[in-house]
């Protein structure tokens, strides 16, 4: 995967900046402005992938499909709460992680690296699930949340596998940032609402997406 050009890297940085502004607006109660900024940043990470040449390789096209799914997931999660829109967003993001995993497999992975990273990733995922279960997690959400955690855990382990096979470090770092941001999403939806969930979660999310988009 070629190194990103300066303009593409600058656009990726702009994505993170706009995502951070969205988090600040949301934390300040300006939900409409936060939503506009959020979808602007989401469109930005798709643009980063396109400008990075995602249409020219199989890896890039699969990754772009994952980014497109995440864009739709971002849109569905705007209303908040745990209703139908949230469930739809969760399902769309799960499919996005499946697409990312497929892209990483296409790029090539080191099985040794995947296995070495699987244990800490599963430990983190299991710890988060136990934490959510103690809230308690509503029964209708239990199976979807477990499925989602499994999908993102596999995605992160495969992302590290690409590094072991010689790909750029931005892939695993982006994947870890994405997974970390989801912990704040879970805290906001199932544990307790706090401005810090968005202040920390959204910048991490958009940083992760921007890094993955740059890898195209």
Coordinates of N, CA and C in Angstrom, one line a residue:
X1 N 0.8 -1.2 0.0 CA 0.0 0.0 0.0 C 0.9 1.2 0.0
X2 N 0.7 2.2 -1.0 CA 1.6 3.3 -1.0 C 1.3 4.3 0.1
X3 N 2.4 5.1 0.4 CA 2.3 6.1 1.4 C 1.3 7.2 1.0
X4 N 0.5 7.7 1.9 CA -0.5 8.8 1.5 C 0.3 10.1 1.1
X5 N -0.3 10.8 0.1 CA 0.3 12.1 -0.3 C 0.0 13.1 0.8
X6 N 0.6 14.2 0.8 CA 0.4 15.3 1.8 C -1.0 15.8 1.7
X7 N -1.7 16.1 0.6 CA -3.0 16.5 0.6 C -4.0 15.5 1.2
X8 N -3.8 14.2 0.9 CA -4.7 13.2 1.4 C -4.5 13.1 3.0
X9 N -3.3 13.2 3.4 CA -3.0 13.1 4.9 C -3.6 14.3 5.5
X10 N -3.6 15.5 4.9 CA -4.2 16.7 5.4 C -5.7 16.6 5.5
X11 N -6.3 16.0 4.5 CA -7.7 15.7 4.6 C -8.1 14.8 5.7
X12 N -7.2 13.8 6.0 CA -7.5 12.8 7.1 C -7.4 13.6 8.4
X13 N -6.5 14.5 8.5 CA -6.4 15.3 9.7 C -7.6 16.2 9.9
X14 N -8.1 16.7 8.8 CA -9.3 17.5 8.8 C -10.5 16.7 9.3
X15 N -10.6 15.5 8.9 CA -11.6 14.6 9.3 C -11.6 14.5 10.9
X16 N -10.5 14.3 11.4 CA -10.4 14.2 12.9 C -10.8 15.5 13.6
X17 N -10.4 16.6 13.0 CA -10.7 17.9 13.5 C -12.2 18.1 13.5
X18 N -12.9 17.8 12.4 CA -14.3 18.0 12.3 C -15.0 17.1 13.2
X19 N -14.5 15.8 13.3 CA -15.1 14.9 14.3 C -15.0 15.4 15.7
X20 N -13.9 16.0 16.1 CA -13.7 16.5 17.4 C -14.6 17.7 17.7
X21 N -14.8 18.5 16.7 CA -15.8 19.6 16.8 C -17.2 19.1 17.0
X22 N -17.5 18.0 16.3 CA -18.8 17.4 16.5 C -19.0 16.9 17.9
X23 N -17.9 16.3 18.4 CA -18.0 15.8 19.8 C -18.2 16.9 20.8
X24 N -17.5 18.1 20.6 CA -17.7 19.2 21.5 C -19.1 19.8 21.4
X25 N -19.6 19.9 20.1 CA -21.0 20.4 19.9 C -22.0 19.5 20.6
X26 N -21.8 18.2 20.5 CA -22.7 17.2 21.1 C -22.7 17.4 22.6
X27 N -21.5 17.4 23.2 CA -21.3 17.6 24.6 C -21.9 18.9 25.1
X28 N -21.9 19.9 24.3 CA -22.5 21.2 24.6 C -24.0 21.3 24.4
X29 N -24.6 20.2 24.0 CA -26.1 20.2 23.8 C -26.5 20.6 22.4
X30 N -25.6 20.9 21.5 CA -26.0 21.4 20.2 C -26.1 20.2 19.2
X31 N -27.1 19.5 19.4 CA -27.2 18.2 18.7 C -27.3 18.3 17.2
X32 N -28.1 19.3 16.7 CA -28.2 19.5 15.3 C -26.9 19.8 14.6
X33 N -26.2 20.7 15.2 CA -24.8 21.1 14.7 C -23.9 19.9 14.8
X34 N -24.0 19.2 15.9 CA -23.1 18.0 16.1 C -23.4 17.0 15.0
X35 N -24.7 16.8 14.7 CA -25.0 15.8 13.6 C -24.5 16.2 12.3
X36 N -24.6 17.5 11.9 CA -24.1 18.0 10.7 C -22.5 17.8 10.6
X37 N -21.9 18.1 11.7 CA -20.4 18.0 11.7 C -20.0 16.5 11.6
X38 N -20.8 15.7 12.3 CA -20.5 14.2 12.3 C -20.5 13.7 10.9
X39 N -21.6 14.0 10.2 CA -21.8 13.4 8.9 C -20.8 14.0 7.9
X40 N -20.4 15.3 8.1 CA -19.3 15.9 7.3 C -18.0 15.1 7.5
X41 N -17.7 14.8 8.7 CA -16.5 14.0 9.0 C -16.6 12.7 8.4
X42 N -17.7 12.0 8.5 CA -17.9 10.7 8.0 C -17.8 10.7 6.4
X43 N -18.3 11.7 5.8 CA -18.1 11.8 4.3 C -16.6 12.1 4.0
X44 N -16.0 12.8 4.9 CA -14.5 13.0 4.8 C -13.7 11.8 4.8
X45 N -14.0 10.8 5.7 CA -13.2 9.6 5.7 C -13.4 8.7 4.4
X46 N -14.6 8.8 3.9 CA -14.8 8.1 2.6 C -14.0 8.8 1.5
X47 N -14.0 10.1 1.5 CA -13.2 10.9 0.5 C -11.8 10.6 0.6
X48 N -11.2 10.5 1.9 CA -9.8 10.1 2.0 C -9.5 8.8 1.3
X49 N -10.3 7.8 1.5 CA -10.1 6.5 0.9 C -10.1 6.6 -0.6
X50 N -11.1 7.4 -1.2 CA -11.1 7.6 -2.6 C -9.9 8.3 -3.1
X51 N -9.5 9.3 -2.5 CA -8.3 10.1 -2.9 C -7.0 9.3 -2.7
X52 N -7.0 8.3 -1.8 CA -5.9 7.5 -1.5 C -5.8 6.4 -2.6
X53 N -6.8 6.2 -3.4 CA -6.7 5.2 -4.5 C -7.4 4.0 -4.2
X54 N -8.5 4.0 -3.4 CA -9.2 2.8 -3.0 C -9.8 2.0 -4.2
X55 N -10.2 2.8 -5.2 CA -10.8 2.1 -6.4 C -9.9 1.3 -7.2
X56 N -8.6 1.5 -7.0 CA -7.6 0.8 -7.9 C -7.1 -0.5 -7.4
X57 N -7.5 -0.9 -6.2 CA -7.0 -2.3 -5.7 C -8.2 -3.0 -5.1
X58 N -8.1 -4.3 -5.1 CA -9.2 -5.1 -4.4 C -9.3 -4.8 -3.0
X59 N -8.1 -4.7 -2.3 CA -8.1 -4.3 -0.9 C -8.8 -2.9 -0.7
X60 N -8.5 -2.0 -1.5 CA -9.1 -0.7 -1.4 C -10.6 -0.7 -1.6
X61 N -11.0 -1.4 -2.5 CA -12.5 -1.5 -2.8 C -13.2 -2.1 -1.7
X62 N -12.7 -3.2 -1.1 CA -13.3 -3.8 0.0 C -13.3 -2.9 1.2
X63 N -12.2 -2.2 1.5 CA -12.1 -1.3 2.6 C -13.1 -0.2 2.4
X64 N -13.2 0.3 1.1 CA -14.2 1.4 0.8 C -15.6 1.0 1.1
X65 N -15.9 -0.3 0.9 CA -17.2 -0.8 1.2 C -17.5 -0.8 2.7
X66 N -16.5 -1.1 3.5 CA -16.6 -1.0 4.9 C -16.8 0.4 5.4
X67 N -16.0 1.3 4.8 CA -16.2 2.7 5.2 C -17.6 3.2 4.8
X68 N -18.1 2.8 3.7 CA -19.4 3.2 3.3 C -20.5 2.7 4.2
X69 N -20.3 1.5 4.7 CA -21.2 0.9 5.7 C -21.2 1.7 7.0
X70 N -20.0 2.1 7.4 CA -19.8 2.8 8.6 C -20.5 4.2 8.5
X71 N -20.4 4.8 7.3 CA -21.0 6.1 7.0 C -22.5 5.9 7.3
X72 N -23.1 4.9 6.8 CA -24.6 4.6 7.0 C -24.8 4.4 8.5
X73 N -23.9 3.6 9.1 CA -24.1 3.4 10.6 C -24.1 4.7 11.3
X74 N -23.2 5.6 11.0 CA -23.1 6.9 11.6 C -24.4 7.7 11.5
X75 N -25.0 7.6 10.3 CA -26.3 8.3 10.1 C -27.4 7.7 11.0
X76 N -27.4 6.3 11.1 CA -28.5 5.7 11.9 C -28.3 5.9 13.4
X77 N -27.1 6.2 13.9 CA -26.9 6.4 15.3 C -27.1 7.8 15.7
X78 N -27.4 8.7 14.8 CA -27.6 10.1 15.2 C -28.8 10.3 16.2
X79 N -29.9 9.6 16.0 CA -31.0 9.9 17.0 C -30.7 9.6 18.4
X80 N -29.8 8.7 18.7 CA -29.5 8.3 20.1 C -30.5 7.3 20.6
X81 N -30.4 6.9 21.9 CA -31.3 5.9 22.4 C -30.8 4.5 22.0
X82 N -31.7 3.5 22.3 CA -31.5 2.1 22.0 C -32.6 1.5 21.2
X83 N -33.3 2.3 20.4 CA -34.4 1.8 19.6 C -34.0 1.2 18.3
X84 N -34.9 1.2 17.3 CA -34.7 0.5 16.0 C -33.5 1.1 15.3
X85 N -33.3 2.4 15.3 CA -32.2 3.1 14.6 C -30.9 2.6 15.2
X86 N -30.8 2.4 16.5 CA -29.6 2.0 17.1 C -29.3 0.5 16.7
X87 N -30.3 -0.3 16.7 CA -30.1 -1.7 16.3 C -29.7 -1.8 14.9
X88 N -30.3 -1.0 14.0 CA -29.9 -0.9 12.6 C -28.4 -0.5 12.5
X89 N -28.1 0.6 13.2 CA -26.7 1.0 13.2 C -25.7 0.0 13.6
X90 N -26.1 -0.7 14.7 CA -25.2 -1.8 15.2 C -25.0 -2.9 14.2
X91 N -26.1 -3.2 13.5 CA -26.0 -4.3 12.4 C -25.1 -3.8 11.3
X92 N -25.3 -2.5 10.9 CA -24.5 -2.0 9.8 C -23.0 -1.9 10.1
X93 N -22.7 -1.5 11.3 CA -21.3 -1.4 11.8 C -20.7 -2.8 11.8
X94 N -21.5 -3.8 12.3 CA -21.0 -5.1 12.3 C -20.6 -5.6 10.9
X95 N -21.4 -5.3 9.9 CA -21.1 -5.6 8.5 C -19.9 -4.8 8.1
X96 N -19.7 -3.6 8.5 CA -18.5 -2.8 8.2 C -17.3 -3.5 8.7
X97 N -17.3 -4.1 9.9 CA -16.2 -4.8 10.5 C -15.9 -6.1 9.7
X98 N -16.9 -6.7 9.2 CA -16.7 -7.9 8.4 C -16.0 -7.5 7.1
X99 N -16.4 -6.3 6.5 CA -15.7 -5.9 5.3 C -14.3 -5.5 5.6
X100 N -14.0 -4.9 6.7 CA -12.6 -4.5 7.1 C -11.8 -5.8 7.2
X101 N -12.4 -6.8 7.9 CA -11.7 -8.1 8.1 C -11.4 -8.7 6.8
X102 N -12.3 -8.7 5.9 CA -12.1 -9.3 4.5 C -11.0 -8.5 3.8
X103 N -11.0 -7.2 4.0 CA -9.9 -6.4 3.3 C -8.6 -6.7 3.9
X104 N -8.5 -6.9 5.2 CA -7.2 -7.3 5.8 C -6.7 -8.6 5.3
X105 N -7.6 -9.6 5.2 CA -7.3 -10.9 4.7 C -6.8 -10.8 3.3
X106 N -7.4 -9.9 2.5 CA -7.0 -9.7 1.1 C -5.6 -9.1 1.1
X107 N -5.3 -8.2 2.0 CA -4.0 -7.6 2.1 C -2.9 -8.6 2.5
X108 N -3.3 -9.6 3.2 CA -2.3 -10.6 3.7 C -2.1 -10.4 5.2
X109 N -2.1 -11.5 5.9 CA -1.9 -11.4 7.4 C -0.9 -12.5 7.8
X110 N -0.2 -12.2 8.9 CA 0.6 -13.2 9.5 C -0.2 -13.9 10.6
X111 N -0.4 -15.2 10.4 CA -1.2 -16.0 11.3 C -0.6 -15.9 12.7
X112 N 0.8 -15.9 12.8 CA 1.4 -15.8 14.1 C 1.1 -14.5 14.8
X113 N 1.0 -13.4 14.1 CA 0.6 -12.1 14.7 C -0.8 -12.1 15.1
X114 N -1.7 -12.7 14.2 CA -3.1 -12.8 14.6 C -3.3 -13.6 15.9
X115 N -2.7 -14.7 16.0 CA -2.8 -15.5 17.2 C -2.3 -14.8 18.4
X116 N -1.1 -14.2 18.3 CA -0.5 -13.5 19.4 C -1.4 -12.3 19.9
X117 N -2.1 -11.7 19.0 CA -2.9 -10.5 19.3 C -4.3 -10.9 19.7
X118 N -4.7 -12.2 19.4 CA -6.1 -12.6 19.7 C -6.3 -12.6 21.2
X119 N -5.3 -13.1 22.0 CA -5.5 -13.2 23.4 C -5.8 -11.9 24.1
X120 N -5.0 -10.8 23.9 CA -5.3 -9.5 24.5 C -6.6 -8.9 24.0
X121 N -6.9 -9.1 22.7 CA -8.1 -8.6 22.1 C -9.3 -9.2 22.8
X122 N -9.3 -10.6 22.9 CA -10.4 -11.3 23.5 C -10.5 -10.9 25.0
X123 N -9.4 -10.7 25.6 CA -9.5 -10.3 27.1 C -10.2 -9.0 27.2
X124 N -9.8 -8.0 26.3 CA -10.5 -6.7 26.4 C -12.0 -6.8 26.1
X125 N -12.3 -7.6 25.0 CA -13.7 -7.8 24.6 C -14.5 -8.4 25.7
X126 N -13.9 -9.5 26.3 CA -14.6 -10.2 27.4 C -14.8 -9.3 28.6
X127 N -13.8 -8.5 28.9 CA -13.9 -7.6 30.1 C -15.1 -6.6 29.9
X128 N -15.1 -6.0 28.6 CA -16.2 -5.1 28.3 C -17.6 -5.8 28.4
X129 N -17.7 -7.0 27.9 CA -19.0 -7.7 28.0 C -19.4 -7.9 29.4
X130 N -18.4 -8.4 30.3 CA -18.8 -8.6 31.7 C -19.2 -7.3 32.3
X131 N -18.6 -6.2 32.0 CA -18.9 -4.9 32.6 C -20.3 -4.5 32.2
X132 N -20.7 -4.7 30.9 CA -22.0 -4.4 30.4 C -23.1 -5.3 31.0
X133 N -22.7 -6.6 31.2 CA -23.7 -7.5 31.8 C -24.1 -7.1 33.2
X134 N -23.2 -6.5 33.9 CA -23.5 -6.1 35.3 C -24.4 -4.8 35.4
X135 N -24.7 -4.2 34.3 CA -25.4 -2.9 34.4 C -26.9 -3.1 34.8
X136 N -27.7 -4.1 34.4 CA -27.4 -5.1 33.4 C -27.7 -4.7 32.0
X137 N -27.2 -5.4 31.0 CA -27.5 -5.2 29.6 C -28.9 -5.8 29.3
X138 N -29.8 -5.0 28.7 CA -31.1 -5.5 28.4 C -31.1 -6.8 27.6
X139 N -31.9 -7.7 27.9 CA -31.9 -9.0 27.2 C -32.0 -8.9 25.7
X140 N -32.8 -8.0 25.1 CA -32.9 -8.0 23.6 C -31.6 -7.5 23.0
X141 N -30.7 -6.8 23.8 CA -29.4 -6.3 23.3 C -28.3 -7.3 23.5
X142 N -28.5 -8.4 24.3 CA -27.4 -9.2 24.6 C -26.7 -9.9 23.4
X143 N -27.6 -10.6 22.6 CA -27.0 -11.3 21.4 C -26.4 -10.4 20.4
X144 N -27.1 -9.3 20.1 CA -26.5 -8.3 19.1 C -25.1 -7.7 19.6
X145 N -25.0 -7.4 20.9 CA -23.8 -6.9 21.4 C -22.7 -7.9 21.4
X146 N -23.0 -9.1 21.8 CA -22.0 -10.2 21.7 C -21.5 -10.4 20.3
X147 N -22.4 -10.4 19.3 CA -22.0 -10.6 17.9 C -21.2 -9.4 17.5
X148 N -21.5 -8.2 17.9 CA -20.8 -7.1 17.5 C -19.4 -7.1 18.1
X149 N -19.3 -7.5 19.3 CA -18.0 -7.6 20.0 C -17.1 -8.6 19.3
X150 N -17.7 -9.7 19.0 CA -16.9 -10.8 18.3 C -16.4 -10.3 16.9
X151 N -17.2 -9.5 16.2 CA -16.8 -9.0 14.9 C -15.7 -8.0 15.0
X152 N -15.8 -7.1 15.9 CA -14.8 -6.1 16.0 C -13.5 -6.7 16.6
X153 N -13.6 -7.7 17.4 CA -12.4 -8.3 18.0 C -11.6 -9.1 16.9
X154 N -12.3 -9.8 16.0 CA -11.7 -10.4 14.9 C -11.1 -9.4 14.0
X155 N -11.8 -8.3 13.7 CA -11.2 -7.3 12.9 C -9.9 -6.7 13.4
X156 N -9.9 -6.4 14.7 CA -8.7 -5.9 15.3 C -7.5 -6.9 15.2
X157 N -7.8 -8.1 15.6 CA -6.7 -9.2 15.5 C -6.2 -9.3 14.1
X158 N -7.0 -9.3 13.1 CA -6.6 -9.3 11.7 C -5.8 -8.1 11.3
X159 N -6.2 -6.9 11.8 CA -5.5 -5.7 11.5 C -4.0 -5.8 12.0
X160 N -3.8 -6.4 13.2 CA -2.5 -6.6 13.7 C -1.7 -7.6 12.8
X161 N -2.5 -8.6 12.3 CA -1.9 -9.6 11.4 C -1.4 -9.0 10.1
X162 N -2.0 -7.9 9.6 CA -1.5 -7.2 8.4 C -0.1 -6.6 8.7
X163 N 0.0 -6.1 9.9 CA 1.3 -5.5 10.3 C 2.4 -6.6 10.3
X164 N 2.1 -7.7 10.8 CA 3.0 -8.8 10.8 C 3.4 -9.3 9.4
X165 N 2.5 -9.0 8.5 CA 2.8 -9.4 7.1 C 3.5 -8.3 6.3
X166 N 3.8 -7.2 7.0 CA 4.5 -6.1 6.3 C 3.7 -4.9 5.9
X167 N 2.4 -4.9 6.3 CA 1.6 -3.7 5.9 C 1.9 -2.5 6.9
X168 N 1.3 -1.4 6.7 CA 1.6 -0.2 7.5 C 1.0 -0.3 8.9
X169 N 1.7 0.4 9.8 CA 1.2 0.4 11.2 C -0.1 1.1 11.3
X170 N -0.5 1.9 10.3 CA -1.7 2.7 10.5 C -2.9 1.8 10.5
X171 N -2.9 0.6 10.0 CA -4.0 -0.3 10.0 C -4.3 -0.8 11.4
X172 N -3.4 -1.4 12.1 CA -3.7 -1.8 13.5 C -4.0 -0.6 14.4
X173 N -3.3 0.5 14.3 CA -3.6 1.6 15.2 C -5.0 2.2 14.9
X174 N -5.4 2.2 13.6 CA -6.7 2.6 13.3 C -7.8 1.7 13.9
X175 N -7.5 0.4 13.8 CA -8.5 -0.6 14.3 C -8.6 -0.5 15.8
X176 N -7.5 -0.3 16.5 CA -7.6 -0.2 18.0 C -8.3 1.1 18.4
X177 N -8.1 2.2 17.7 CA -8.8 3.4 18.0 C -10.3 3.2 17.8
X178 N -10.7 2.5 16.7 CA -12.1 2.3 16.5 C -12.7 1.5 17.6
X179 N -12.0 0.4 18.0 CA -12.5 -0.5 19.1 C -12.6 0.3 20.4
X180 N -11.6 1.1 20.7 CA -11.6 1.9 21.9 C -12.8 2.9 21.9
X181 N -13.1 3.5 20.8 CA -14.2 4.5 20.7 C -15.5 3.8 21.0
X182 N -15.6 2.5 20.6 CA -16.9 1.8 20.8 C -17.1 1.5 22.3
X183 N -16.1 1.5 23.1 CA -16.2 1.3 24.5 C -17.0 2.6 25.1
X184 N -16.6 3.7 24.6 CA -17.3 5.0 25.0 C -18.8 5.0 24.5
X185 N -19.0 4.4 23.3 CA -20.4 4.3 22.8 C -21.2 3.4 23.7
X186 N -20.6 2.3 24.1 CA -21.3 1.3 25.0 C -21.6 2.0 26.4
X187 N -20.6 2.7 26.9 CA -20.8 3.4 28.1 C -21.9 4.4 28.1
X188 N -22.0 5.2 27.0 CA -23.1 6.2 26.8 C -24.4 5.5 26.7
X189 N -24.5 4.4 26.0 CA -25.8 3.8 25.7 C -26.3 2.9 26.8
X190 N -25.4 2.2 27.5 CA -25.8 1.2 28.5 C -25.4 1.4 29.9
X191 N -24.5 2.3 30.2 CA -24.0 2.5 31.5 C -24.4 3.9 32.1
X192 N -24.0 5.0 31.5 CA -24.4 6.3 32.0 C -24.0 7.3 31.0
X193 N -24.9 8.3 30.8 CA -24.6 9.4 29.8 C -23.7 10.4 30.4
X194 N -22.7 10.8 29.6 CA -21.7 11.7 30.1 C -21.1 12.4 28.9
X195 N -20.9 13.8 29.0 CA -20.3 14.5 27.8 C -18.9 13.9 27.4
X196 N -18.2 13.3 28.4 CA -16.9 12.7 28.1 C -17.0 11.5 27.2
X197 N -18.1 10.8 27.1 CA -18.2 9.7 26.2 C -18.1 10.2 24.8
X198 N -18.7 11.3 24.4 CA -18.5 11.8 23.1 C -17.2 12.6 22.9
X199 N -16.8 13.3 23.9 CA -15.6 14.1 23.9 C -14.4 13.2 23.6
X200 N -14.4 12.0 24.1 CA -13.3 11.1 23.9 C -13.6 10.1 22.8
X201 N -14.8 9.6 22.7 CA -15.1 8.6 21.8 C -15.1 9.0 20.3
X202 N -15.7 10.2 20.0 CA -15.8 10.6 18.6 C -14.4 10.9 18.0
X203 N -13.6 11.6 18.7 CA -12.2 11.9 18.1 C -11.5 10.6 17.8
X204 N -11.6 9.6 18.8 CA -10.9 8.3 18.6 C -11.5 7.6 17.4
X205 N -12.8 7.7 17.3 CA -13.5 7.0 16.2 C -13.1 7.6 14.8
X206 N -13.1 8.9 14.7 CA -12.7 9.5 13.4 C -11.2 9.4 13.1
X207 N -10.4 9.4 14.2 CA -9.0 9.1 13.9 C -8.8 7.7 13.4
X208 N -9.5 6.7 14.0 CA -9.4 5.4 13.5 C -9.8 5.2 12.1
X209 N -11.0 5.8 11.8 CA -11.5 5.7 10.4 C -10.5 6.4 9.4
X210 N -10.0 7.5 9.8 CA -9.1 8.3 8.9 C -7.8 7.4 8.6
X211 N -7.3 6.8 9.7 CA -6.1 6.0 9.5 C -6.4 4.8 8.6
X212 N -7.5 4.1 8.8 CA -7.9 3.0 7.9 C -8.1 3.5 6.5
X213 N -8.7 4.6 6.3 CA -8.9 5.2 5.0 C -7.6 5.5 4.3
X214 N -6.6 6.0 5.0 CA -5.3 6.3 4.5 C -4.6 5.0 3.9
X215 N -5.0 3.9 4.6 CA -4.3 2.6 4.1 C -4.7 2.1 2.8
X216 N -5.8 2.8 2.2 CA -6.3 2.3 0.9 C -5.3 2.6 -0.2

